């Protein structure tokens, strides 16, 4: 039984990484080169392209994003995701033209109105964020460091 308990975090992480890879693939396909997603450890990097040029890069921790905030804003022709309330400026946005890096509470992901991939993109983004938050909660439970016995 002890071995099973020790294996659970490993099995959960393997399943999580497969789901994460799938969601990243779905996102990259849905945004069709306009926006590219990658993950390095716990950080999500979002690269924005316009006319083939790399114009912006956003970096954030997935755990700080609010999956319920993922929406499409017609006026901006973009999918928008916001930070959790307690992490109000969780996204580092670098605009290459101005060479400025700023903290912000929302990320816009360019997607033309009526794009048939919009629903898939939003669902994959929600899945990616929620999956990371679930993984963190599971990891915290599995690595409980409180002593079990009193001396």
XYZ file of C-alpha atoms in Angstrom:
151
model
C 0.000 0.000 0.000
C 2.853 2.374 0.836
C 4.313 1.840 -2.656
C 0.968 2.687 -4.232
C 0.807 5.924 -2.262
C 4.318 6.813 -3.434
C 3.422 6.032 -7.054
C 0.270 8.158 -7.131
C 2.073 11.510 -7.557
C 4.204 10.049 -10.352
C 1.185 8.632 -12.167
C -0.755 11.865 -11.692
C 2.151 13.970 -13.035
C 2.528 11.708 -16.083
C -1.172 12.019 -16.898
C -1.024 15.760 -16.287
C 1.964 16.228 -18.633
C 0.161 14.331 -21.390
C -2.952 16.497 -20.953
C -0.797 19.637 -20.834
C 0.993 18.687 -24.057
C -2.343 17.978 -25.728
C -3.778 21.352 -24.657
C -0.649 23.194 -25.905
C -0.927 21.413 -29.257
C -4.618 22.283 -29.545
C -3.891 25.940 -28.676
C -1.074 26.257 -31.201
C -3.260 24.695 -33.903
C -6.254 26.914 -33.061
C -4.217 30.139 -33.229
C -2.601 28.997 -36.498
C 0.767 30.722 -36.032
C -0.591 34.085 -34.846
C 0.070 33.068 -31.259
C 2.361 30.256 -30.069
C 2.271 28.693 -26.621
C 5.011 26.856 -24.742
C 5.610 25.767 -21.172
C 8.908 25.716 -19.322
C 8.458 24.256 -15.851
C 5.571 26.190 -14.319
C 5.811 29.153 -16.709
C 3.581 29.707 -19.704
C 5.205 31.658 -22.535
C 2.949 33.141 -25.195
C 4.630 34.494 -28.328
C 2.607 36.833 -30.561
C 3.301 37.217 -34.289
C 2.031 39.743 -36.808
C 2.862 39.420 -40.492
C 5.418 36.766 -39.571
C 7.274 39.095 -37.183
C 7.626 38.324 -33.474
C 5.976 41.383 -31.887
C 5.242 40.470 -28.277
C 5.896 37.895 -25.591
C 3.823 37.285 -22.470
C 5.131 35.173 -19.588
C 3.123 34.061 -16.570
C 2.582 31.197 -14.166
C -0.476 29.148 -15.150
C -1.499 28.895 -11.510
C -2.035 32.692 -11.381
C -4.525 32.782 -14.289
C -8.299 32.619 -13.872
C -9.748 29.906 -16.122
C -13.267 31.300 -15.654
C -12.148 34.646 -17.129
C -11.352 33.195 -20.569
C -13.684 35.040 -22.950
C -13.810 36.425 -26.462
C -14.005 40.208 -26.808
C -15.465 41.176 -30.186
C -14.173 44.778 -30.048
C -10.595 43.541 -29.678
C -10.982 40.486 -31.940
C -9.188 38.547 -29.242
C -9.498 35.828 -26.646
C -8.854 37.426 -23.257
C -7.657 35.775 -20.051
C -7.187 37.547 -16.729
C -5.166 36.966 -13.598
C -6.779 35.751 -10.393
C -7.920 38.616 -8.154
C -5.128 38.007 -5.631
C -2.496 38.016 -8.430
C -3.556 41.250 -10.120
C -0.487 41.805 -12.361
C 0.672 38.248 -12.954
C 1.564 38.618 -16.635
C 4.865 40.075 -17.817
C 4.264 41.575 -21.258
C 7.242 42.444 -23.463
C 6.565 44.501 -26.599
C 9.640 44.200 -28.810
C 9.041 47.382 -30.823
C 9.183 49.556 -27.695
C 11.565 47.277 -25.779
C 9.377 47.594 -22.691
C 8.361 44.962 -20.190
C 5.282 45.702 -18.101
C 3.172 43.811 -15.609
C -0.480 43.461 -16.496
C -3.596 41.697 -15.278
C -4.917 40.511 -18.650
C -3.616 38.874 -21.784
C -5.151 39.340 -25.230
C -4.709 36.607 -27.819
C -5.497 37.802 -31.346
C -8.160 35.757 -33.132
C -10.365 37.051 -35.949
C -14.109 37.248 -35.316
C -15.911 34.223 -36.693
C -12.797 32.031 -36.577
C -14.141 28.460 -36.300
C -11.283 27.516 -33.941
C -12.346 30.082 -31.313
C -14.339 27.636 -29.168
C -11.561 25.041 -29.288
C -8.942 27.647 -28.351
C -10.940 28.859 -25.356
C -11.654 25.304 -24.160
C -7.977 24.295 -24.472
C -6.851 27.413 -22.582
C -9.342 26.757 -19.774
C -8.206 23.110 -19.613
C -4.548 24.113 -19.434
C -5.108 26.595 -16.592
C -7.458 24.365 -14.587
C -5.144 21.367 -15.040
C -2.168 23.270 -13.631
C -4.162 24.479 -10.649
C -5.392 20.943 -9.974
C -1.828 19.607 -10.227
C -0.604 22.148 -7.673
C -3.369 21.288 -5.202
C -2.660 17.566 -5.643
C 1.087 18.132 -5.207
C 0.545 20.127 -2.002
C -1.603 17.329 -0.578
C 0.905 14.636 -1.590
C 3.863 16.483 -0.079
C 2.317 17.368 3.247
C 5.278 18.177 5.476
C 3.481 18.375 8.791
C 4.826 15.889 11.315
C 2.518 12.937 11.951
C 3.742 12.074 15.422
C 4.355 14.129 18.488
C 7.575 13.409 20.318
